[in-house]
Every structure is written in structure tokens, then in C-alpha cells.
mmCIF file of C-alpha atoms and ligand atoms in Angstrom:
data_model
loop_
_atom_site.group_PDB
_atom_site.id
_atom_site.type_symbol
_atom_site.label_atom_id
_atom_site.label_comp_id
_atom_site.label_asym_id
_atom_site.label_seq_id
_atom_site.Cartn_x
_atom_site.Cartn_y
_atom_site.Cartn_z
ATOM 1 C CA MET A 1 0.194 -0.068 0.158
ATOM 2 C CA SER A 2 1.627 3.120 -0.458
ATOM 3 C CA ASP A 3 1.071 6.000 1.648
ATOM 4 C CA LYS A 4 -0.184 7.691 -1.242
ATOM 5 C CA GLN A 5 -3.523 6.340 -0.164
ATOM 6 C CA PRO A 6 -6.305 7.668 1.497
ATOM 7 C CA ALA A 7 -6.586 6.371 4.828
ATOM 8 C CA GLN A 8 -9.996 4.195 4.555
ATOM 9 C CA VAL A 9 -7.608 1.766 2.688
ATOM 10 C CA GLN A 10 -6.164 -0.772 5.315
ATOM 11 C CA PRO A 11 -4.119 -3.666 4.368
ATOM 12 C CA ALA A 12 -7.133 -6.988 3.709
ATOM 13 C CA ASP A 13 -4.179 -8.827 7.320
ATOM 14 C CA ASP A 14 -6.788 -10.583 9.891
ATOM 15 C CA GLY A 15 -7.404 -7.678 12.033
ATOM 16 C CA ALA A 16 -8.455 -5.124 8.966
ATOM 17 C CA ILE A 17 -10.868 -8.742 8.071
ATOM 18 C CA ALA A 18 -11.683 -8.572 12.095
ATOM 19 C CA ARG A 19 -13.287 -4.935 11.173
ATOM 20 C CA ALA A 20 -14.633 -5.612 8.265
ATOM 21 C CA VAL A 21 -17.063 -8.555 10.156
ATOM 22 C CA HIS A 22 -17.699 -5.746 12.546
ATOM 23 C CA VAL A 23 -19.157 -2.984 9.666
ATOM 24 C CA LEU A 24 -20.790 -5.954 7.187
ATOM 25 C CA ARG A 25 -23.166 -7.509 10.866
ATOM 26 C CA SER A 26 -23.127 -3.923 11.435
ATOM 27 C CA GLY A 27 -25.274 -3.200 8.383
ATOM 28 C CA GLY A 28 -22.386 -1.306 6.405
ATOM 29 C CA LEU A 29 -20.234 -1.316 2.884
ATOM 30 C CA VAL A 30 -17.055 -2.388 2.934
ATOM 31 C CA ALA A 31 -14.826 -2.440 -0.825
ATOM 32 C CA VAL A 32 -13.233 -6.108 -0.609
ATOM 33 C CA PRO A 33 -11.565 -8.617 -3.156
ATOM 34 C CA THR A 34 -12.268 -11.170 -5.380
ATOM 35 C CA GLU A 35 -10.957 -12.912 -7.691
ATOM 36 C CA THR A 36 -12.874 -11.129 -10.014
ATOM 37 C CA VAL A 37 -12.610 -7.132 -9.116
ATOM 38 C CA TYR A 38 -13.108 -5.245 -6.571
ATOM 39 C CA GLY A 39 -17.160 -6.134 -4.637
ATOM 40 C CA LEU A 40 -18.934 -3.078 -2.569
ATOM 41 C CA ALA A 41 -20.636 -5.487 -0.088
ATOM 42 C CA ALA A 42 -23.344 -4.451 2.482
ATOM 43 C CA ARG A 43 -25.093 -8.210 4.019
ATOM 44 C CA ALA A 44 -27.931 -9.118 1.867
ATOM 45 C CA ASP A 45 -30.684 -8.800 4.567
ATOM 46 C CA CYS A 46 -30.410 -6.005 5.395
ATOM 47 C CA THR A 47 -32.859 -3.426 3.665
ATOM 48 C CA ASP A 48 -30.954 0.163 4.748
ATOM 49 C CA ALA A 49 -27.569 -2.041 4.138
ATOM 50 C CA VAL A 50 -28.754 -2.807 0.201
ATOM 51 C CA ALA A 51 -30.185 1.008 -0.388
ATOM 52 C CA ALA A 52 -26.393 2.469 0.844
ATOM 53 C CA ILE A 53 -24.974 0.483 -1.610
ATOM 54 C CA TYR A 54 -27.605 1.461 -5.092
ATOM 55 C CA ALA A 55 -26.718 5.389 -2.839
ATOM 56 C CA ALA A 56 -23.041 4.775 -3.209
ATOM 57 C CA LYS A 57 -22.591 3.768 -6.536
ATOM 58 C CA GLY A 58 -25.586 5.419 -8.256
ATOM 59 C CA ARG A 59 -26.867 2.129 -9.118
ATOM 60 C CA PRO A 60 -30.698 2.661 -10.585
ATOM 61 C CA ASP A 61 -32.847 0.216 -9.075
ATOM 62 C CA PHE A 62 -33.611 -1.709 -11.720
ATOM 63 C CA ASN A 63 -30.532 -3.924 -11.543
ATOM 64 C CA PRO A 64 -30.483 -6.597 -8.876
ATOM 65 C CA LEU A 65 -27.290 -7.548 -7.722
ATOM 66 C CA ILE A 66 -25.497 -10.879 -6.901
ATOM 67 C CA VAL A 67 -25.503 -12.902 -3.780
ATOM 68 C CA HIS A 68 -21.988 -13.649 -2.899
ATOM 69 C CA VAL A 69 -22.349 -16.807 -0.393
ATOM 70 C CA ALA A 70 -20.255 -18.482 1.391
ATOM 71 C CA ASP A 71 -20.944 -22.886 0.323
ATOM 72 C CA VAL A 72 -23.282 -24.617 -1.439
ATOM 73 C CA GLU A 73 -25.818 -24.883 1.531
ATOM 74 C CA GLN A 74 -25.805 -21.152 1.959
ATOM 75 C CA ALA A 75 -26.951 -21.433 -2.030
ATOM 76 C CA ARG A 76 -29.783 -23.950 -1.550
ATOM 77 C CA GLU A 77 -31.698 -21.801 1.602
ATOM 78 C CA LEU A 78 -31.671 -18.467 -0.882
ATOM 79 C CA ALA A 79 -32.541 -20.187 -3.988
ATOM 80 C CA LEU A 80 -34.340 -23.241 -5.381
ATOM 81 C CA PHE A 81 -30.732 -25.072 -6.771
ATOM 82 C CA ASP A 82 -32.122 -28.642 -9.877
ATOM 83 C CA ASP A 83 -29.065 -30.360 -10.628
ATOM 84 C CA ARG A 84 -27.855 -28.687 -13.249
ATOM 85 C CA ALA A 85 -27.590 -26.162 -10.643
ATOM 86 C CA GLU A 86 -26.025 -28.933 -8.368
ATOM 87 C CA LEU A 87 -23.740 -29.435 -11.123
ATOM 88 C CA LEU A 88 -22.685 -26.779 -12.187
ATOM 89 C CA ALA A 89 -21.548 -25.347 -8.502
ATOM 90 C CA ARG A 90 -19.780 -28.829 -8.026
ATOM 91 C CA HIS A 91 -17.855 -27.665 -11.109
ATOM 92 C CA PHE A 92 -17.146 -23.901 -11.028
ATOM 93 C CA TRP A 93 -17.559 -23.120 -7.023
ATOM 94 C CA PRO A 94 -15.785 -21.835 -5.038
ATOM 95 C CA GLY A 95 -15.127 -19.595 -9.181
ATOM 96 C CA PRO A 96 -15.990 -16.585 -11.112
ATOM 97 C CA LEU A 97 -19.208 -18.326 -11.929
ATOM 98 C CA THR A 98 -22.903 -16.194 -11.187
ATOM 99 C CA LEU A 99 -25.774 -18.583 -11.095
ATOM 100 C CA VAL A 100 -29.284 -17.021 -12.006
ATOM 101 C CA LEU A 101 -31.975 -19.423 -10.238
ATOM 102 C CA PRO A 102 -35.497 -18.672 -8.988
ATOM 103 C CA LEU A 103 -35.414 -17.018 -5.568
ATOM 104 C CA ARG A 104 -37.592 -18.889 -2.906
ATOM 105 C CA PRO A 105 -40.092 -16.891 -1.227
ATOM 106 C CA ALA A 106 -38.672 -17.344 1.963
ATOM 107 C CA ALA A 107 -35.353 -16.234 1.783
ATOM 108 C CA ARG A 108 -35.075 -13.772 4.194
ATOM 109 C CA LEU A 109 -33.051 -11.096 2.066
ATOM 110 C CA ALA A 110 -34.333 -8.252 1.284
ATOM 111 C CA PRO A 111 -36.274 -7.580 -1.506
ATOM 112 C CA ALA A 112 -33.797 -4.185 -3.187
ATOM 113 C CA VAL A 113 -31.267 -7.537 -3.473
ATOM 114 C CA THR A 114 -33.413 -8.725 -6.623
ATOM 115 C CA ALA A 115 -34.870 -5.300 -7.211
ATOM 116 C CA GLY A 116 -37.842 -7.660 -7.448
ATOM 117 C CA LEU A 117 -37.007 -10.180 -9.817
ATOM 118 C CA PRO A 118 -38.327 -13.376 -9.132
ATOM 119 C CA THR A 119 -34.993 -14.618 -9.414
ATOM 120 C CA ILE A 120 -31.550 -14.419 -7.520
ATOM 121 C CA ALA A 121 -27.999 -14.802 -9.432
ATOM 122 C CA LEU A 122 -25.470 -15.916 -6.883
ATOM 123 C CA ARG A 123 -22.003 -16.502 -6.448
ATOM 124 C CA MET A 124 -19.292 -18.629 -4.032
ATOM 125 C CA PRO A 125 -16.664 -16.573 -4.547
ATOM 126 C CA ALA A 126 -12.739 -17.876 -4.972
ATOM 127 C CA HIS A 127 -10.362 -15.129 -2.492
ATOM 128 C CA PRO A 128 -9.252 -16.429 0.902
ATOM 129 C CA VAL A 129 -9.882 -12.371 1.760
ATOM 130 C CA MET A 130 -13.954 -12.211 0.427
ATOM 131 C CA ARG A 131 -14.263 -16.272 1.416
ATOM 132 C CA ALA A 132 -13.077 -15.437 4.922
ATOM 133 C CA LEU A 133 -15.538 -12.482 5.113
ATOM 134 C CA LEU A 134 -18.511 -14.570 4.229
ATOM 135 C CA CYS A 135 -17.334 -17.247 7.030
ATOM 136 C CA GLU A 136 -17.165 -14.621 9.602
ATOM 137 C CA ALA A 137 -20.599 -13.126 8.543
ATOM 138 C CA GLY A 138 -22.233 -15.280 9.137
ATOM 139 C CA VAL A 139 -24.299 -13.902 6.187
ATOM 140 C CA PRO A 140 -25.357 -13.764 2.340
ATOM 141 C CA LEU A 141 -23.022 -10.481 1.237
ATOM 142 C CA ALA A 142 -24.948 -8.678 -1.823
ATOM 143 C CA ALA A 143 -21.902 -7.019 -3.970
ATOM 144 C CA PRO A 144 -21.891 -5.325 -6.791
ATOM 145 C CA SER A 145 -18.294 -3.845 -8.532
ATOM 146 C CA ALA A 146 -17.134 -1.624 -6.505
ATOM 147 C CA ASN A 147 -17.392 1.135 -9.114
ATOM 148 C CA ARG A 148 -20.170 4.116 -9.469
ATOM 149 C CA SER A 149 -23.042 2.446 -11.677
ATOM 150 C CA GLY A 150 -21.673 1.952 -15.796
ATOM 151 C CA ALA A 151 -17.829 4.198 -14.805
ATOM 152 C CA VAL A 152 -14.224 0.885 -15.081
ATOM 153 C CA SER A 153 -14.699 -1.464 -12.616
ATOM 154 C CA PRO A 154 -11.927 -1.929 -10.110
ATOM 155 C CA THR A 155 -9.479 -3.931 -9.503
ATOM 156 C CA SER A 156 -6.600 -2.504 -7.378
ATOM 157 C CA ALA A 157 -7.766 -0.753 -4.221
ATOM 158 C CA ALA A 158 -6.599 2.570 -5.928
ATOM 159 C CA HIS A 159 -9.363 2.436 -8.683
ATOM 160 C CA VAL A 160 -12.277 1.558 -5.729
ATOM 161 C CA ALA A 161 -10.759 4.826 -4.030
ATOM 162 C CA GLY A 162 -11.100 6.685 -6.903
ATOM 163 C CA SER A 163 -14.054 6.059 -7.975
ATOM 164 C CA LEU A 164 -16.819 5.924 -4.661
ATOM 165 C CA GLY A 165 -14.438 8.400 -2.860
ATOM 166 C CA ASN A 166 -16.199 8.512 0.682
ATOM 167 C CA ALA A 167 -18.193 6.931 -0.429
ATOM 168 C CA VAL A 168 -17.278 3.614 1.229
ATOM 169 C CA PRO A 169 -16.272 3.832 4.219
ATOM 170 C CA LEU A 170 -13.620 0.940 4.497
ATOM 171 C CA ILE A 171 -11.628 -1.009 1.441
ATOM 172 C CA LEU A 172 -9.847 -3.579 2.172
ATOM 173 C CA ASP A 173 -6.886 -3.921 -0.453
ATOM 174 C CA GLY A 174 -5.676 -7.146 -1.178
ATOM 175 C CA GLY A 175 -3.630 -6.277 -4.421
ATOM 176 C CA PRO A 176 -4.750 -6.772 -8.241
ATOM 177 C CA CYS A 177 -7.345 -9.014 -8.938
ATOM 178 C CA ALA A 178 -6.434 -11.789 -10.328
ATOM 179 C CA ARG A 179 -8.930 -12.537 -13.252
ATOM 180 C CA GLY A 180 -9.238 -9.124 -13.763
ATOM 181 C CA VAL A 181 -12.751 -9.551 -15.815
ATOM 182 C CA GLU A 182 -16.765 -10.606 -13.914
ATOM 183 C CA SER A 183 -17.769 -13.463 -13.325
ATOM 184 C CA THR A 184 -19.679 -15.055 -15.603
ATOM 185 C CA ILE A 185 -23.526 -14.799 -15.395
ATOM 186 C CA VAL A 186 -25.498 -17.821 -16.621
ATOM 187 C CA ALA A 187 -29.564 -17.417 -15.799
ATOM 188 C CA LEU A 188 -31.323 -22.013 -15.830
ATOM 189 C CA ARG A 189 -34.632 -22.090 -16.853
ATOM 190 C CA ALA A 190 -37.167 -24.086 -15.139
ATOM 191 C CA ASP A 191 -38.522 -25.656 -18.445
ATOM 192 C CA GLY A 192 -35.043 -26.675 -18.950
ATOM 193 C CA GLY A 193 -32.953 -23.832 -21.014
ATOM 194 C CA TRP A 194 -29.817 -22.144 -19.671
ATOM 195 C CA LYS A 195 -28.993 -18.770 -21.033
ATOM 196 C CA LEU A 196 -25.685 -17.165 -21.375
ATOM 197 C CA LEU A 197 -25.787 -13.694 -19.416
ATOM 198 C CA ARG A 198 -22.668 -12.156 -18.894
ATOM 199 C CA PRO A 199 -19.733 -13.913 -20.271
ATOM 200 C CA GLY A 200 -16.663 -13.968 -17.818
ATOM 201 C CA PRO A 201 -14.043 -16.407 -17.037
ATOM 202 C CA VAL A 202 -16.030 -20.032 -17.821
ATOM 203 C CA SER A 203 -16.320 -20.477 -20.761
ATOM 204 C CA ALA A 204 -19.662 -21.667 -22.767
ATOM 205 C CA ALA A 205 -18.684 -23.780 -24.103
ATOM 206 C CA GLU A 206 -17.811 -25.272 -20.678
ATOM 207 C CA ILE A 207 -21.414 -24.753 -19.401
ATOM 208 C CA ASP A 208 -22.159 -26.426 -22.667
ATOM 209 C CA ALA A 209 -20.028 -29.353 -22.080
ATOM 210 C CA LEU A 210 -21.250 -30.291 -18.618
ATOM 211 C CA LEU A 211 -25.087 -28.740 -19.683
ATOM 212 C CA GLY A 212 -25.832 -29.912 -23.008
ATOM 213 C CA ASP A 213 -27.014 -28.033 -26.090
ATOM 214 C CA ALA A 214 -30.403 -27.760 -23.967
ATOM 215 C CA ALA A 215 -30.617 -23.929 -24.839
ATOM 216 C CA PRO A 216 -33.724 -23.005 -26.330
ATOM 217 C CA GLY A 217 -32.767 -19.871 -28.798
ATOM 218 C CA ASP A 218 -36.885 -18.581 -28.627
ATOM 219 C CA ASN A 219 -38.422 -17.050 -25.390
ATOM 220 C CA ASP A 220 -35.483 -15.248 -24.021
ATOM 221 C CA THR A 221 -37.417 -13.514 -21.206
ATOM 222 C CA ILE A 222 -34.617 -13.582 -18.410
ATOM 223 C CA GLU A 223 -31.814 -11.337 -19.514
ATOM 224 C CA ALA A 224 -28.808 -9.334 -16.640
ATOM 225 C CA PRO A 225 -30.899 -6.098 -16.597
ATOM 226 C CA GLY A 226 -27.159 -4.755 -16.355
ATOM 227 C CA GLN A 227 -26.025 -5.767 -19.739
ATOM 228 C CA LEU A 228 -26.763 -1.733 -20.526
ATOM 229 C CA ALA A 229 -25.380 -0.820 -24.036
ATOM 230 C CA SER A 230 -22.265 1.786 -22.784
ATOM 231 C CA HIS A 231 -21.209 0.353 -19.784
ATOM 232 C CA TYR A 232 -17.537 0.487 -18.536
ATOM 233 C CA ALA A 233 -16.367 4.070 -20.127
ATOM 234 C CA PRO A 234 -13.033 6.167 -19.930
ATOM 235 C CA GLY A 235 -15.723 8.913 -20.309
ATOM 236 C CA LYS A 236 -13.578 9.913 -23.201
ATOM 237 C CA PRO A 237 -14.505 7.836 -26.830
ATOM 238 C CA VAL A 238 -12.940 4.746 -27.390
ATOM 239 C CA ARG A 239 -12.121 3.701 -31.108
ATOM 240 C CA LEU A 240 -11.365 -0.353 -31.189
ATOM 241 C CA ASN A 241 -10.071 -2.700 -33.870
ATOM 242 C CA ALA A 242 -7.137 0.519 -34.013
ATOM 243 C CA ALA A 243 -3.944 -0.667 -35.992
ATOM 244 C CA ARG A 244 -2.144 2.744 -34.495
ATOM 245 C CA GLY A 245 -3.151 5.092 -32.010
ATOM 246 C CA ALA A 246 -3.479 9.050 -33.016
ATOM 247 C CA PRO A 247 -0.961 11.356 -31.254
ATOM 248 C CA ASP A 248 -4.658 12.506 -29.380
ATOM 249 C CA GLU A 249 -4.876 9.204 -28.464
ATOM 250 C CA PHE A 250 -4.197 6.977 -25.582
ATOM 251 C CA MET A 251 -3.291 3.673 -27.618
ATOM 252 C CA ILE A 252 -3.644 0.287 -25.794
ATOM 253 C CA GLY A 253 -1.496 -2.433 -27.319
ATOM 254 C CA PHE A 254 -1.880 -6.086 -27.705
ATOM 255 C CA GLY A 255 0.989 -8.729 -28.808
ATOM 256 C CA ASP A 256 2.473 -6.840 -31.128
ATOM 257 C CA ILE A 257 0.621 -3.032 -31.837
ATOM 258 C CA GLY A 258 2.601 -1.278 -29.611
ATOM 259 C CA GLY A 259 0.650 1.907 -27.110
ATOM 260 C CA ASP A 260 0.451 4.154 -24.678
ATOM 261 C CA CYS A 261 0.056 1.151 -22.131
ATOM 262 C CA THR A 262 -0.286 -2.881 -22.885
ATOM 263 C CA LEU A 263 -2.555 -5.303 -21.838
ATOM 264 C CA SER A 264 -0.294 -8.045 -23.071
ATOM 265 C CA ALA A 265 3.219 -7.397 -24.834
ATOM 266 C CA ARG A 266 2.838 -11.062 -25.129
ATOM 267 C CA GLY A 267 -0.457 -11.674 -26.406
ATOM 268 C CA ASP A 268 -1.752 -14.093 -24.128
ATOM 269 C CA LEU A 269 -5.620 -13.362 -23.156
ATOM 270 C CA THR A 270 -4.992 -14.507 -19.632
ATOM 271 C CA GLU A 271 -2.693 -11.815 -18.860
ATOM 272 C CA ALA A 272 -5.465 -8.838 -20.647
ATOM 273 C CA ALA A 273 -7.426 -9.852 -18.541
ATOM 274 C CA ALA A 274 -6.517 -9.576 -15.350
ATOM 275 C CA ARG A 275 -4.789 -5.863 -16.692
ATOM 276 C CA LEU A 276 -8.282 -4.679 -18.906
ATOM 277 C CA TYR A 277 -9.166 -2.597 -16.495
ATOM 278 C CA ALA A 278 -6.437 -1.190 -14.731
ATOM 279 C CA CYS A 279 -5.640 -0.503 -18.596
ATOM 280 C CA LEU A 280 -9.282 2.295 -18.551
ATOM 281 C CA HIS A 281 -7.836 3.195 -15.879
ATOM 282 C CA GLU A 282 -5.395 4.400 -17.150
ATOM 283 C CA ALA A 283 -6.449 5.883 -20.303
ATOM 284 C CA ALA A 284 -9.345 8.034 -18.292
ATOM 285 C CA ALA A 285 -5.772 9.385 -16.289
ATOM 286 C CA SER A 286 -4.294 10.319 -19.242
ATOM 287 C CA ALA A 287 -4.492 13.601 -20.665
ATOM 288 C CA LYS A 288 -5.405 12.261 -24.475
ATOM 289 C CA PRO A 289 -9.294 12.888 -24.969
ATOM 290 C CA ARG A 290 -9.607 10.150 -26.941
ATOM 291 C CA VAL A 291 -8.896 6.284 -26.219
ATOM 292 C CA ALA A 292 -8.282 4.234 -29.129
ATOM 293 C CA ILE A 293 -7.507 0.047 -28.539
ATOM 294 C CA ALA A 294 -5.595 -3.362 -30.668
ATOM 295 C CA ALA A 295 -8.090 -6.095 -31.184
ATOM 296 C CA VAL A 296 -8.256 -9.187 -28.947
ATOM 297 C CA PRO A 297 -8.819 -12.366 -30.260
ATOM 298 C CA GLU A 298 -12.720 -13.370 -29.476
ATOM 299 C CA THR A 299 -11.571 -16.673 -28.125
ATOM 300 C CA GLY A 300 -11.570 -17.901 -24.455
ATOM 301 C CA ILE A 301 -11.647 -15.309 -21.677
ATOM 302 C CA GLY A 302 -11.092 -12.992 -25.041
ATOM 303 C CA VAL A 303 -14.400 -13.450 -25.466
ATOM 304 C CA ALA A 304 -15.526 -11.229 -22.270
ATOM 305 C CA ILE A 305 -12.925 -8.684 -23.534
ATOM 306 C CA ASN A 306 -13.981 -7.573 -26.422
ATOM 307 C CA ASP A 307 -18.440 -7.524 -23.955
ATOM 308 C CA ARG A 308 -16.223 -4.987 -22.390
ATOM 309 C CA LEU A 309 -14.164 -3.525 -24.968
ATOM 310 C CA ARG A 310 -17.424 -2.875 -26.998
ATOM 311 C CA ARG A 311 -19.239 -2.029 -23.912
ATOM 312 C CA ALA A 312 -16.580 0.964 -22.783
ATOM 313 C CA ALA A 313 -17.179 2.287 -26.840
ATOM 314 C CA ALA A 314 -20.786 2.523 -27.200
HETATM 315 O O1 TXA B 1 -17.224 -10.619 -10.481
HETATM 316 C C1 TXA B 1 -18.606 -10.042 -9.685
HETATM 317 O O2 TXA B 1 -19.304 -11.045 -10.359
HETATM 318 C C2 TXA B 1 -18.476 -9.578 -9.217
HETATM 319 C C3 TXA B 1 -17.791 -9.504 -8.055
HETATM 320 C C4 TXA B 1 -17.722 -8.399 -7.253
HETATM 321 O O3 TXA B 1 -18.580 -10.299 -7.641
HETATM 322 N N1 TXA B 1 -20.159 -8.503 -9.281
HETATM 323 C C5 TXA B 1 -20.461 -7.891 -10.466
HETATM 324 O O4 TXA B 1 -21.903 -7.336 -9.664
HETATM 325 O O5 TXA B 1 -20.166 -7.985 -11.170
HETATM 326 P P1 TXA B 1 -22.516 -6.112 -10.677
HETATM 327 O O6 TXA B 1 -23.645 -5.746 -9.994
HETATM 328 O O7 TXA B 1 -21.930 -5.656 -10.543
HETATM 329 O O8 TXA B 1 -23.403 -7.392 -11.649
HETATM 330 C C6 TXA B 1 -24.060 -7.968 -11.426
HETATM 331 C C7 TXA B 1 -24.745 -7.972 -12.612
HETATM 332 C C8 TXA B 1 -25.502 -7.014 -13.299
HETATM 333 O O9 TXA B 1 -25.656 -7.505 -14.903
HETATM 334 C C9 TXA B 1 -27.191 -7.683 -12.991
HETATM 335 O O10 TXA B 1 -27.724 -7.130 -14.053
HETATM 336 C C10 TXA B 1 -27.365 -9.444 -13.415
HETATM 337 O O11 TXA B 1 -25.997 -9.468 -12.795
HETATM 338 N N2 TXA B 1 -28.431 -9.707 -12.665
HETATM 339 C C11 TXA B 1 -28.240 -9.364 -10.667
HETATM 340 N N3 TXA B 1 -29.522 -10.769 -10.337
HETATM 341 C C12 TXA B 1 -29.559 -11.156 -11.886
HETATM 342 C C13 TXA B 1 -31.162 -11.822 -11.810
HETATM 343 N N4 TXA B 1 -31.635 -11.947 -10.809
HETATM 344 N N5 TXA B 1 -31.183 -11.685 -13.384
HETATM 345 C C14 TXA B 1 -30.518 -11.289 -14.224
HETATM 346 N N6 TXA B 1 -29.180 -9.832 -14.026
HETATM 347 C C15 TXA B 1 -28.747 -10.525 -12.791
HETATM 348 MG MG1 MG B 2 -20.373 -3.786 -12.213
#
């Protein structure tokens, strides 16, 4: 942690985790590292705590939150877990997969968490700091990405402090996020089909290999309301698939195409995902009024990277 960071940023050691558990149990907000991006956490069963998340982010109230759980048992208490959910949880939890499932009517949650939908988005994260918080707090935690609504997602404690400022009283610094893009979101439907709502570190092919090709092509009624066209935006025009940057453009390179910074000089997609938001934050902070970004292959985690880049450019 550099001495330039504000006082609310604390290294995520045992003492800070204990303070965070106290804040969370009391209904407060804490920004926490996960393996994907930093989340803005609050207890999901507390109406005021959930309202504080929406207020701090400036998030529209029709956009529901992901609820994070300590284990599969906690997930089963909140949602109707069918065989497909069990199978996916067994393969990918803890990890970067969010399941959208039918909400149990008796689940004790703040109604705003699901924005009034009959479904709930659930994820069991892998990051040791987030897992410690979930286990010690003993309640499910709602946690959207810890940025102002529509802005670039945070993959470091400094990104959180820069985006949310004093709106969040405590930020646990766990270093940079290893994955760098948000979890894959999959909706499991009552009719046996499934749908990818947001591409992420777990690929559609991996889901398909387990569930089979059961997704019906029509009846697309479940959507991720938060997947707005413009999102992850650095606040200036963004040009995609650029071969080189113009003098007034902050150029983000990839592979052989260089720039003011690079997603991955060796053309590695895993590294590119981990560095994506840091590069966009750098572009946002630069004096140059425009951003240009080299092409990224649409394979593996590249699908999620390109999804975020298209929304950053929209
Ligand atoms: O990796 C992640 O998932 C991170 C970390 C912090 O866990 N969280 C995250 O949350 O990305 P957020 O709020 O930025 O994105 C949640 C997405 C939104 O697009 C929202 O619309 C969708 O999940 N979502 C939540 N509940 C849903 C539901 N019941 N049905 C469909 N989409 C839902
Ligand atoms: Mg987000």
C-alpha cells in the first residue's frame, strides 16, 4: 500500500478483516477484493445496507445485485437448486460463475437485492479474503462491482478509492485481482434451458459441455438488467480494433501492437483480462482526450474482454 492511499484503504490482514466483519454485521459497506473484480459488500438480508449499496454506486434500482455465499448449503437456502445447479456448483464453485436461479419465496433477503425479480443471482467466490468475510459474517453478502454505476470496474484498491471516494468507509486491499473481468452469469430456466447472460472467465463451451445444448433459441425473457449497452466507460471516446494510435489517442496495445500501455505484450489473453480495467483506468486518467485499443482475439476469455470493450466504446 502506498502512503498516497486514503486512510480507509487497509491491507487485508486479520485485523482489518475482523474490523470489516464488524462493519458488515452492523449493516455497513466494505469494499473487498475478489478473484474477478473488487466488490462493494453489504449484508444481503438488511434493507438499509442494500439501499446504501445502490446509493454509493448511483445504481438504478431496477438493476439487481449478485448475492455471495460462503458455501453451497447457504445457496440452497436462498434459491431452488436443481440438478443442473448442483452440477455447475460442484464444477465451478468456489470461482467466477454466477447462477441465476428461482428465488425461494421464504428467503430472508432485502427485496431490493433482486430488484423485485422472481430470480436471484448467486456466486460462491474463491478469493480468500472474501471467503473469510463470508464465513465470519455468517450472512450472505450482496456485492456489485465497487465502482460508480456505468464506470470502469475496479481491479485494485486504488481504483475503488478513485471511483467511490468517501462513499465507502473501508476498503480492504488484497492486491490486484487475478482474473480481472467479472464472473460469467448463467441463467437456468424452469423449462430445462439455460442462457449465458454475461460472458466471463468460465466459457460458454465449458457450461455447454456439462449441461448440453439445452438452451432454447426463443422465449428470451430472462435478461441481466444491468447489461446496459454503455458500461465500463472511461469517460472519453473509445476506438476499437486500432492498428495504431493517433497523436490525441491514448493507445492500449496487445501483442505486436504497442501503445501507451499494453494488455499483454506477449499476446496472452489471461494476462490481458487481468490488466484490462487497469489499462482503461490509465486511459481515463491520461491527458489525451481519446482512447484507441488494439484488436483482441474472440477466443476463450477474449470473448469476455471484447464484450467489455464493446460496452466501453458504446
Ligand atoms: O465477478 C462478479 O460477479 C463481481 C464480483 C464483485 O463478485 N460482481 C459483479 O456485480 O459484477 P455487478 O452488480 O457489477 O453485476 C451483476 C450483474 C448485473 O448485470 C445484474 O443485472 C445481473 O448481475 N443480475 C443480478 N441479479 C440478476 C437476476 N436475478 N437476473 C438476471 N441478472 C441478474
Ligand atoms: Mg458492475
